[in-house]
mmCIF file of C-alpha atoms and ligand atoms in Angstrom:
data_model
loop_
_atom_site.group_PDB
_atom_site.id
_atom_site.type_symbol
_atom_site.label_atom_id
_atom_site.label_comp_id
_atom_site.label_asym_id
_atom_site.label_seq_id
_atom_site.Cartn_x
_atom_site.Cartn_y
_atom_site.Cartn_z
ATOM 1 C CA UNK A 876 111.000 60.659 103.366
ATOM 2 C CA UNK A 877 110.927 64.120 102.433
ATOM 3 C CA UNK A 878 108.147 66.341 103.825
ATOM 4 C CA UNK A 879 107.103 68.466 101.406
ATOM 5 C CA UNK A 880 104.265 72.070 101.163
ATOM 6 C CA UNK A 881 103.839 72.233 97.324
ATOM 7 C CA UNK A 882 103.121 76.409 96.110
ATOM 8 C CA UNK A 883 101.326 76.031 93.197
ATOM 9 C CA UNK A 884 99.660 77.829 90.632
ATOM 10 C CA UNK A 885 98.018 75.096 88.551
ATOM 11 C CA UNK A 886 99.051 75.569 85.286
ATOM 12 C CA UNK A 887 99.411 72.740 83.233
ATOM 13 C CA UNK A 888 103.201 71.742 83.966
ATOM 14 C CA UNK A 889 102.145 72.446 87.765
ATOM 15 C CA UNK A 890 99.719 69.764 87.385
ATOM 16 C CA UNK A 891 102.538 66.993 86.163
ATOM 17 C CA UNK A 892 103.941 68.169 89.039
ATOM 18 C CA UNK A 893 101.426 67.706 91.783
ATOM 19 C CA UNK A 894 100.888 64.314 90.160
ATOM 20 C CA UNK A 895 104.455 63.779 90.907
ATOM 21 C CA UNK A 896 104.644 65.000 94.309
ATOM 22 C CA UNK A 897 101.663 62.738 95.048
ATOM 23 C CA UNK A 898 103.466 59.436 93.372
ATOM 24 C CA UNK A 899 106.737 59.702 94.627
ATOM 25 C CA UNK A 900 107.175 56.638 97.450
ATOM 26 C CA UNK A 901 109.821 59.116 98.830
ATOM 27 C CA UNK A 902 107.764 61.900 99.511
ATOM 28 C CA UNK A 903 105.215 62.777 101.941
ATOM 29 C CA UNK A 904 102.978 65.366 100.157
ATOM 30 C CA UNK A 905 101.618 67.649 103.711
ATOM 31 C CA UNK A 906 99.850 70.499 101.799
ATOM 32 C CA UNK A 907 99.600 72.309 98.878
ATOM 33 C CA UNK A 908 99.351 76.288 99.356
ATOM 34 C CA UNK A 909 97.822 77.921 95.972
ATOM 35 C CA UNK A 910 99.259 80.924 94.205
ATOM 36 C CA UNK A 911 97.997 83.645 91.364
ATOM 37 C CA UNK A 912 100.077 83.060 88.669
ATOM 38 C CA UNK A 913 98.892 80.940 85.602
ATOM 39 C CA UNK A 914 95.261 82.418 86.616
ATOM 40 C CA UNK A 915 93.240 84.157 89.045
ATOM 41 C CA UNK A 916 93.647 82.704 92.797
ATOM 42 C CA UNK A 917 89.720 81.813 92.211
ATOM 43 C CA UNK A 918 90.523 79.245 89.728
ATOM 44 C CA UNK A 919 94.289 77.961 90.805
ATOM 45 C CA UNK A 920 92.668 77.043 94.023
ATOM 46 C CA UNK A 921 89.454 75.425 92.082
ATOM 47 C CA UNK A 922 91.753 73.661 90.116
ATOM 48 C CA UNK A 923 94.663 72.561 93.107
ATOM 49 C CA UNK A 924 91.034 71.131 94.789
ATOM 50 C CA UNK A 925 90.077 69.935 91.316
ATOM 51 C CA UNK A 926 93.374 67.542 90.887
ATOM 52 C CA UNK A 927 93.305 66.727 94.918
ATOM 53 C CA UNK A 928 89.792 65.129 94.076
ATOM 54 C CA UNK A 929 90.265 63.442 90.814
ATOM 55 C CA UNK A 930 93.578 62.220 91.779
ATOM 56 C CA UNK A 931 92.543 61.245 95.743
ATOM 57 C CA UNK A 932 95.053 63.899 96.635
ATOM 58 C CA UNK A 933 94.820 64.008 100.764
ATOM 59 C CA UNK A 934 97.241 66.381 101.364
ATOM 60 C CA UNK A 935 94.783 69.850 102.075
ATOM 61 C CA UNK A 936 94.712 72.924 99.802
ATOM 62 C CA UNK A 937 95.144 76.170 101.318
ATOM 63 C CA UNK A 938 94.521 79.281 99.233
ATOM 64 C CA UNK A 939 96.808 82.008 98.888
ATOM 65 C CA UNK A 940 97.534 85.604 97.562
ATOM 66 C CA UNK A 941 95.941 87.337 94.573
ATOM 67 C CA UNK A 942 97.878 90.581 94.351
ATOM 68 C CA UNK A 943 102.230 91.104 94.386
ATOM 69 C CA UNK A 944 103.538 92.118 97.892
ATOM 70 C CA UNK A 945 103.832 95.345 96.505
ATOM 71 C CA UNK A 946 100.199 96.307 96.029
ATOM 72 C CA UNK A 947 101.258 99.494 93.273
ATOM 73 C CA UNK A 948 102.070 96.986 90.351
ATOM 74 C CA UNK A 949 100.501 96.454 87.416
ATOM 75 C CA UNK A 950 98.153 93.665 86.708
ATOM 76 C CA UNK A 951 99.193 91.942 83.828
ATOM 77 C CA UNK A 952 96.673 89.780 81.712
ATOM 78 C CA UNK A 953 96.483 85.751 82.896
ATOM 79 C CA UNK A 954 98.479 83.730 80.294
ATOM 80 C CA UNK A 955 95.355 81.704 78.621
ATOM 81 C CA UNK A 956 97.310 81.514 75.919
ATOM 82 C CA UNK A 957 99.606 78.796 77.731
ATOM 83 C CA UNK A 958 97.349 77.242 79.919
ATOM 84 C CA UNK A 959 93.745 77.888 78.709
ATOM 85 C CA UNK A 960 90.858 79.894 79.784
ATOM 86 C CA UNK A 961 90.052 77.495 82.799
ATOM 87 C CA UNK A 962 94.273 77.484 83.937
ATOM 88 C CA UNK A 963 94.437 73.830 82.689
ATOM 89 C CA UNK A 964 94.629 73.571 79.185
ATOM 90 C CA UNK A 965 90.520 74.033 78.952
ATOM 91 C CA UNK A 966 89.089 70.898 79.438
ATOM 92 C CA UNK A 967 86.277 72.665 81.410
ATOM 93 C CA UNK A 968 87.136 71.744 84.937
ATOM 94 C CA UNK A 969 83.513 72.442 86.806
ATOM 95 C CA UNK A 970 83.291 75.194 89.097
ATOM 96 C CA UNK A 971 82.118 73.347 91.573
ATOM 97 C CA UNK A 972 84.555 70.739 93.035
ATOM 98 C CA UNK A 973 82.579 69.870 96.149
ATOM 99 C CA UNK A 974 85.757 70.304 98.508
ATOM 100 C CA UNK A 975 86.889 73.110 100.360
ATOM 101 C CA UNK A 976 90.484 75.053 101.049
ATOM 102 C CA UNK A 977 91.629 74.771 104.579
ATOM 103 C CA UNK A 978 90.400 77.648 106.435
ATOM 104 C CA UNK A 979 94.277 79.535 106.307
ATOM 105 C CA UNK A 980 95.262 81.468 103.752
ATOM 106 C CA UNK A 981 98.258 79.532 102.498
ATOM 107 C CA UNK A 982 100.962 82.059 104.002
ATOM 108 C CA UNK A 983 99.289 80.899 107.644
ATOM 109 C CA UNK A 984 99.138 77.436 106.549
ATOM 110 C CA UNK A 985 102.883 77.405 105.923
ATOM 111 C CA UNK A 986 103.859 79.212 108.913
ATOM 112 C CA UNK A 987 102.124 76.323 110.890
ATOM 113 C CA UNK A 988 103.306 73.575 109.386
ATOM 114 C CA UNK A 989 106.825 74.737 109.722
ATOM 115 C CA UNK A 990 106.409 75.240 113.075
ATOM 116 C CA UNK A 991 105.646 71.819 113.873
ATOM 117 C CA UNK A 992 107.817 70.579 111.948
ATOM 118 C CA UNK A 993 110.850 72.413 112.599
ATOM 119 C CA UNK A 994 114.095 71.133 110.140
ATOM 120 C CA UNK A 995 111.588 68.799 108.358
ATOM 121 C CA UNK A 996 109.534 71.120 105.563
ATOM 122 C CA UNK A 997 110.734 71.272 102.312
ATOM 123 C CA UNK A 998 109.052 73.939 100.771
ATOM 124 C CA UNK A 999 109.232 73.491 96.420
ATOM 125 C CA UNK A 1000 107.366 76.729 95.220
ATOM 126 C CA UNK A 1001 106.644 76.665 91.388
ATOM 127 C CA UNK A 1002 104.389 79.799 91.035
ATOM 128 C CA UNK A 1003 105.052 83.731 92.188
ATOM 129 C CA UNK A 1004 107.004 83.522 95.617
ATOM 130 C CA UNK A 1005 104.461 85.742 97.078
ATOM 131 C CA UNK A 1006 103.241 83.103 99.588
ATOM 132 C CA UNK A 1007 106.611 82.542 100.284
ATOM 133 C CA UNK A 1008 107.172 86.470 101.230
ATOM 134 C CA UNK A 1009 104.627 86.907 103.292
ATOM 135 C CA UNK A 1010 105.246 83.623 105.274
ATOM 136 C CA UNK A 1011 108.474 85.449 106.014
ATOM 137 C CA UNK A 1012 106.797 88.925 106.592
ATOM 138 C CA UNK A 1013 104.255 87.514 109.453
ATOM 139 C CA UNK A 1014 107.196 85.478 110.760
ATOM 140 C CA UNK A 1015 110.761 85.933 109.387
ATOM 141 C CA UNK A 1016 111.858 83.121 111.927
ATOM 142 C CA UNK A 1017 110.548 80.101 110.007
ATOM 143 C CA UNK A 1018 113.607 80.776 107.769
ATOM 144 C CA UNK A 1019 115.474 79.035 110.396
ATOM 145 C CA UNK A 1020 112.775 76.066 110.851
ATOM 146 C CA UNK A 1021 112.503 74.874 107.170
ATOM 147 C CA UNK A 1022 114.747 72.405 105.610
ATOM 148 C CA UNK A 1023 115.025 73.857 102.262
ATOM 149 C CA UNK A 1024 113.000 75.744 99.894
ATOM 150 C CA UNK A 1025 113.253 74.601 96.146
ATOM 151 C CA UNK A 1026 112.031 76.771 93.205
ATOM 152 C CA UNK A 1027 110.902 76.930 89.628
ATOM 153 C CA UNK A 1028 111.750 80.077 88.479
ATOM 154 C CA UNK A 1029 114.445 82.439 86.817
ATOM 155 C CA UNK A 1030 116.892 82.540 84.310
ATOM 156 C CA UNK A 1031 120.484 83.468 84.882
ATOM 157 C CA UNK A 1032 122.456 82.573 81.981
ATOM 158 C CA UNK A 1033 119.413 82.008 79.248
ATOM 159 C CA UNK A 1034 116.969 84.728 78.266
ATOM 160 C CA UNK A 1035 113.439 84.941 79.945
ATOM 161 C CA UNK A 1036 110.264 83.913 78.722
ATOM 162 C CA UNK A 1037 108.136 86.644 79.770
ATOM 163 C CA UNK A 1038 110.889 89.724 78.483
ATOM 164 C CA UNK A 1039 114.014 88.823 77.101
ATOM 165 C CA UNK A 1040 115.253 89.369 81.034
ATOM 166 C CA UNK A 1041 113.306 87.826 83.138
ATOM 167 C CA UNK A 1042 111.050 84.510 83.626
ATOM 168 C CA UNK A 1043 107.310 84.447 84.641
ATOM 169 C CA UNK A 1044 107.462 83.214 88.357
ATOM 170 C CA UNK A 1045 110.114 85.688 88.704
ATOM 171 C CA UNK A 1046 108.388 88.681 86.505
ATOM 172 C CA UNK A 1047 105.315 88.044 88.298
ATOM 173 C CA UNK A 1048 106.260 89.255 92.093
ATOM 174 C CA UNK A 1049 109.682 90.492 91.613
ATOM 175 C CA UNK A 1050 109.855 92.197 95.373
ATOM 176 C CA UNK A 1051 108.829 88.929 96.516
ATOM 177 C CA UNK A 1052 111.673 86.483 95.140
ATOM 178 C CA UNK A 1053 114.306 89.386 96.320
ATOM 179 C CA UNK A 1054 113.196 88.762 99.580
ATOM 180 C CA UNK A 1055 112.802 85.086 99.325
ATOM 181 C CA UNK A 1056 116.184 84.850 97.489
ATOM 182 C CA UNK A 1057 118.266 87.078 99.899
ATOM 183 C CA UNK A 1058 116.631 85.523 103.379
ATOM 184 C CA UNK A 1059 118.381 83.491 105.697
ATOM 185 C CA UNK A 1060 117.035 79.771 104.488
ATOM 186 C CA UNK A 1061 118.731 76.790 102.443
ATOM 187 C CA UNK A 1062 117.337 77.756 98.354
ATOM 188 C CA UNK A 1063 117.827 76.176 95.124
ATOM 189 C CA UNK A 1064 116.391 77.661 92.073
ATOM 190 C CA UNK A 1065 115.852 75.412 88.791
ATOM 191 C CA UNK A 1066 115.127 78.017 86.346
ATOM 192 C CA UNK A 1067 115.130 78.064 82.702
ATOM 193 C CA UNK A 1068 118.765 77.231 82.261
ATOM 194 C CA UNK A 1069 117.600 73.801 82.990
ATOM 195 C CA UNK A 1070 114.102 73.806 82.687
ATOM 196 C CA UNK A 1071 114.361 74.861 78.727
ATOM 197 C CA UNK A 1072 115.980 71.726 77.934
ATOM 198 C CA UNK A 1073 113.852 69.246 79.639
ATOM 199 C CA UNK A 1074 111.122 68.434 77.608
ATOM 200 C CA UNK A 1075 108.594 65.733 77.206
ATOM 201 C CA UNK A 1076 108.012 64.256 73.528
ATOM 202 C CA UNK A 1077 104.260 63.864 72.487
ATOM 203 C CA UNK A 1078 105.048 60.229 72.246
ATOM 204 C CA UNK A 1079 106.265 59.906 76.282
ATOM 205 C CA UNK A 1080 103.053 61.715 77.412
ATOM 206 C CA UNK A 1081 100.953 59.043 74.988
ATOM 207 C CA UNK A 1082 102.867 55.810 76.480
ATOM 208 C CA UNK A 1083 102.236 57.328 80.082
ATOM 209 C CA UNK A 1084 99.097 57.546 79.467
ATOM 210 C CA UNK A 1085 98.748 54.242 78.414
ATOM 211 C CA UNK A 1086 100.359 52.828 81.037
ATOM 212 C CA UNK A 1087 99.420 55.076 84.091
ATOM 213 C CA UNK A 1088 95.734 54.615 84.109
ATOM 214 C CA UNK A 1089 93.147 57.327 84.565
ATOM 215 C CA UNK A 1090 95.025 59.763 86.570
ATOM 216 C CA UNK A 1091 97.586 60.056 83.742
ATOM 217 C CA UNK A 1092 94.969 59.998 81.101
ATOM 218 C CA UNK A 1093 93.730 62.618 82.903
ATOM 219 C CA UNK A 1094 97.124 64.354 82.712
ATOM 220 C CA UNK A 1095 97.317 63.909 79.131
ATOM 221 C CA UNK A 1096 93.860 65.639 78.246
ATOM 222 C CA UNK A 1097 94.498 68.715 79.895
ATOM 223 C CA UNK A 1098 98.501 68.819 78.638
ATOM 224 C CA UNK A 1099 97.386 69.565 74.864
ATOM 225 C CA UNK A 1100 96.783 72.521 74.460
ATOM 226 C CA UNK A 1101 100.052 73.427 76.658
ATOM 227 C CA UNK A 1102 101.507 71.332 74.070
ATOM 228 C CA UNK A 1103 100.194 73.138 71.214
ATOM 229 C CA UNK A 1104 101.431 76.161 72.869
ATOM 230 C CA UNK A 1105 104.950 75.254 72.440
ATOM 231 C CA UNK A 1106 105.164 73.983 68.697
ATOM 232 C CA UNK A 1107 107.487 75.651 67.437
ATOM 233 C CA UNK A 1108 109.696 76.982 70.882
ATOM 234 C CA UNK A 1109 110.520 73.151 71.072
ATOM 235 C CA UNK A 1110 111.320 70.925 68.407
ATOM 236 C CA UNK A 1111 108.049 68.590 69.744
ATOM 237 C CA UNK A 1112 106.219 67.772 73.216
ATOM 238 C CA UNK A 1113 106.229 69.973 76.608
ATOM 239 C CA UNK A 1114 108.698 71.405 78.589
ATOM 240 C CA UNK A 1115 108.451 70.080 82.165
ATOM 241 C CA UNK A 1116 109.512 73.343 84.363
ATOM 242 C CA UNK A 1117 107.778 72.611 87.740
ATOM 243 C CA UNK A 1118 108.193 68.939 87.890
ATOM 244 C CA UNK A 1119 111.949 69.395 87.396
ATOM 245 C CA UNK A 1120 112.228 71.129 90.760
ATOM 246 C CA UNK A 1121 110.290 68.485 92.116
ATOM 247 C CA UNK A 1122 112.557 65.955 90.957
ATOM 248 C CA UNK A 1123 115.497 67.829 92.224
ATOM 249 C CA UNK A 1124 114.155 66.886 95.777
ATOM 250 C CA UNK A 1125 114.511 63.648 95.531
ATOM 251 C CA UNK A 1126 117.424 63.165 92.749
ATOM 252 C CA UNK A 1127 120.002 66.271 93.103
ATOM 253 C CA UNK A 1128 122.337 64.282 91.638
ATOM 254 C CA UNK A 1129 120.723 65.258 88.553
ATOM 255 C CA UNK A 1130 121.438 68.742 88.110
ATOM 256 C CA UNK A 1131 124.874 70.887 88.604
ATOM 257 C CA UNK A 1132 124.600 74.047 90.946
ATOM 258 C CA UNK A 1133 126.246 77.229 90.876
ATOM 259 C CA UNK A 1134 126.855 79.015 94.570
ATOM 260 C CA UNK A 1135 126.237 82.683 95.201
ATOM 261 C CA UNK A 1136 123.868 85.415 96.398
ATOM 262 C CA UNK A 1137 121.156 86.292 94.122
ATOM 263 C CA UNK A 1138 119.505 89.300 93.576
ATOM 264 C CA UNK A 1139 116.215 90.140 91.939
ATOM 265 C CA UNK A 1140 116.264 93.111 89.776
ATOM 266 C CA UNK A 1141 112.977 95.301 90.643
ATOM 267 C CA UNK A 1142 111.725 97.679 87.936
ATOM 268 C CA UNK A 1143 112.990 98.934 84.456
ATOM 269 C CA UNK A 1144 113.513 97.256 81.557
ATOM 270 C CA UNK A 1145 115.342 93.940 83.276
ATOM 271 C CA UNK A 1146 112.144 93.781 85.805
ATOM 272 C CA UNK A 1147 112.157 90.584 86.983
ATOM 273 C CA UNK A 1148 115.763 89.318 85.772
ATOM 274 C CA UNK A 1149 117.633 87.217 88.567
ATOM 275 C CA UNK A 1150 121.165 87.648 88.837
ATOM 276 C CA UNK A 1151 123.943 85.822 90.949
ATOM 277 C CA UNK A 1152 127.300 86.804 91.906
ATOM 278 C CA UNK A 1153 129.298 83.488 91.717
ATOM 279 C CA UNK A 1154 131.078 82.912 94.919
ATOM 280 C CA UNK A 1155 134.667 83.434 94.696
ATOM 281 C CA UNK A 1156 134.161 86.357 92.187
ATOM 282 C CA UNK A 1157 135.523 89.611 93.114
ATOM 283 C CA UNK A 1158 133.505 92.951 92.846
ATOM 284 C CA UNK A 1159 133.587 95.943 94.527
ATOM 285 C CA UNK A 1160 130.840 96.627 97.128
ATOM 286 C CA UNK A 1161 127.467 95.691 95.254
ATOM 287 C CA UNK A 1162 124.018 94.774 96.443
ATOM 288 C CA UNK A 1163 124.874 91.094 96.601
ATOM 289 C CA UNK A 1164 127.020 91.364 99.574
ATOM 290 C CA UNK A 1165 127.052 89.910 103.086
ATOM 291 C CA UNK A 1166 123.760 87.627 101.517
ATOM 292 C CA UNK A 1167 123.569 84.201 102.088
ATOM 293 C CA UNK A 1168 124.411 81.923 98.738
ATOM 294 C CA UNK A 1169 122.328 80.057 97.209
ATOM 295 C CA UNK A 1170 122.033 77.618 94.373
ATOM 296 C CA UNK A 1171 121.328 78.533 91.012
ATOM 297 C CA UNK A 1172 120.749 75.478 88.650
ATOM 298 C CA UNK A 1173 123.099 75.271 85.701
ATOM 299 C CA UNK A 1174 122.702 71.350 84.294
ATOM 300 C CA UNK A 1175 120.929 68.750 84.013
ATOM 301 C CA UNK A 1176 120.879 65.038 82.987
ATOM 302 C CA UNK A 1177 117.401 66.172 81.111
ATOM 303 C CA UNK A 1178 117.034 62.771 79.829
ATOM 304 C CA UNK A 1179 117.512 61.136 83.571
ATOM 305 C CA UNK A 1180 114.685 63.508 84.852
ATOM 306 C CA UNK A 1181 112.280 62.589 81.508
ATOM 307 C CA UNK A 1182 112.503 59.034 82.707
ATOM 308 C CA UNK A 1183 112.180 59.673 86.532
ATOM 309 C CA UNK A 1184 109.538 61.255 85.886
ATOM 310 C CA UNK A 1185 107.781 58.688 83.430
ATOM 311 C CA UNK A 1186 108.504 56.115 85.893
ATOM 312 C CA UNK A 1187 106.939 57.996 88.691
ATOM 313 C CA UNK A 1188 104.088 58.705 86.915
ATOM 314 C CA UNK A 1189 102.848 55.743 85.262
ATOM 315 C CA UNK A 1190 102.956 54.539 88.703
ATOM 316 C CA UNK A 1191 100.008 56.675 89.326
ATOM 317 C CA UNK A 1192 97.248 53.524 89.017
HETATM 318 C C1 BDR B 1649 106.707 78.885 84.962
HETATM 319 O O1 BDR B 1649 105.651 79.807 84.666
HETATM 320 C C2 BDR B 1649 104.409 79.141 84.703
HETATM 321 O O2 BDR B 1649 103.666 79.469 83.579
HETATM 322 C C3 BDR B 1649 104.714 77.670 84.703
HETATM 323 O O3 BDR B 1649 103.719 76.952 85.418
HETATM 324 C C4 BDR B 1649 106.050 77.587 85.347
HETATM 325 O O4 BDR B 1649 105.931 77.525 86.753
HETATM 326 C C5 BDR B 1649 107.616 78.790 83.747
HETATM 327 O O5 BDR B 1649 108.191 80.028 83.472
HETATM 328 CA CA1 CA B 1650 103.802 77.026 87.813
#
């Protein structure tokens, strides 16, 4: 069973995921920490408590940060364009949900679950890694404590999505991957290499709907216009970024990794572009030395994580 804090920033492929997390018989779901990202905290957090109610989530929702760990940058606009005005594809989730957030903010929240759990936590972040950061700010010596940290985010050999350079999670909190990247813990990082090519036809979301009851119906609705969004960047359907790191927790076998330290470039033009020195490479002295390597995604058996993922879905009763 793996133990698993879910950093979220629902976001329409972060809901998939969430559903996911919650179906899998393999793993225990412990919390789910919210993240700015998609939109404001205000409404990633109403709409993390949103799917934990409609989808009998019991796992608790702790909010976290609104602003980049480095408090001088730039607020860009939320993408509504993506993910709709309410963060989930605007099928006007109420504003009131009738459950609260755990009293932590979600940095707190992680910091004590990892604590009593030490070795156990896997932590799959799919937003900005700002709760992430300051987890490791307040107490750098969970790095030791967690079992591994899995992420949506980057692109090392593909172009970005936000600038030709760098991907959203990534672009969002630069500062705050570099340190998450570069700290002494176990991380892999599914990014758009991988991500890009994994995506779900119109016609798979329709027969899990069909088959998976309410909460996938549920799924479905607020999917379109996140669909719609991506006619023409795919030939048809959704790409599935934050449920493929999910996935990777409980089938690795699925994906090939690359080893190395990675860096996140921080300011001008490449702001936000992750880069990894392969291990074995030579180079003279760079910034990427005497790091710890981690695990850049570079395949994936896309069509082996499209039916995991069916599967565990339509599951979902
Ligand atoms: C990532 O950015 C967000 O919009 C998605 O939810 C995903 O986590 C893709 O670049
Ligand atoms: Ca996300």
């Amino acid at each position: 069973m793996h133990k698993v804090i879910f950093d979220t920033d629902p976001g329409v492929d972060d809901a998939m995921a969430l559903l996911f997390l919650h179906q899998h018989p393999e793993i225990d779901l412990v919390g789910v920490t919210s993240v700015f990202g998609n939109a404001a905290i205000e409404t990633t957090t109403r709409n993390a408590l949103f799917l934990k109610r409609e989808w009998e989530i019991p796992a608790p929702v702790a909010r976290g940060a609104n602003e980049t760990i480095d408090p001088h940058r730039p607020h860009a606009p939320w993408p509504t364009f993506i993910h709709g005005d309410d963060g989930l594809g605007n099928i006007n989730v109420p504003d009131d949900i009738g459950l609260s957030a755990d009293p932590r903010p979600a940095h707190r929240f992680i910091i004590d679950m990892v604590r009593a759990h030490p070795g156990e936590i896997t932590l799959v972040a799919v937003g900005r890694m700002t709760n992430l950061a300051n987890a490791l700010g307040e107490a750098p010596e969970i790095a030791g404590l967690v079992k591994s940290v899995v992420i949506m985010g980057g692109a090392f050999d593909v172009p970005g999505n936000v600038t030709p350079a760098a991907e959203a999670n990534i672009h969002g909190d630069p500062e705050a991957a570099d340190r998450v990247f570069t700290a002494p813990w176990p991380v892999v990082v599914i990014g758009l290499d991988v991500t890009m090519q994994t995506v779900m036809t119109r016609s798979q979301l329709a027969d899990i709907a069909k088959a998976g009851g309410k909460r996938a119906e549920l799924l479905s609705d607020l999917s379109q216009f996140y669909i719609d969004f991506y006619e023409g960047l795919v030939d048809d359907g959704m790409v599935v970024h934050d449920s493929c790191a999910c996935v990777y927790v409980v089938a690795p076998e699925l994906f090939t990794l690359r080893s190395g330290a990675m860096r996140v470039v921080c300011g001008g033009i490449a702001d936000g572009q992750t880069i990894q020195k392969p291990d074995g490479r030579k180079f003279p002295p760079s910034h990427w030395d005497n790091l710890p390597s981690q695990q850049a995604a570079i395949g994936i058996d896309a069509k082996a994580v499209l039916d995991l993922i069916h599967k565990t879905l339509v599951n979902a009763g």
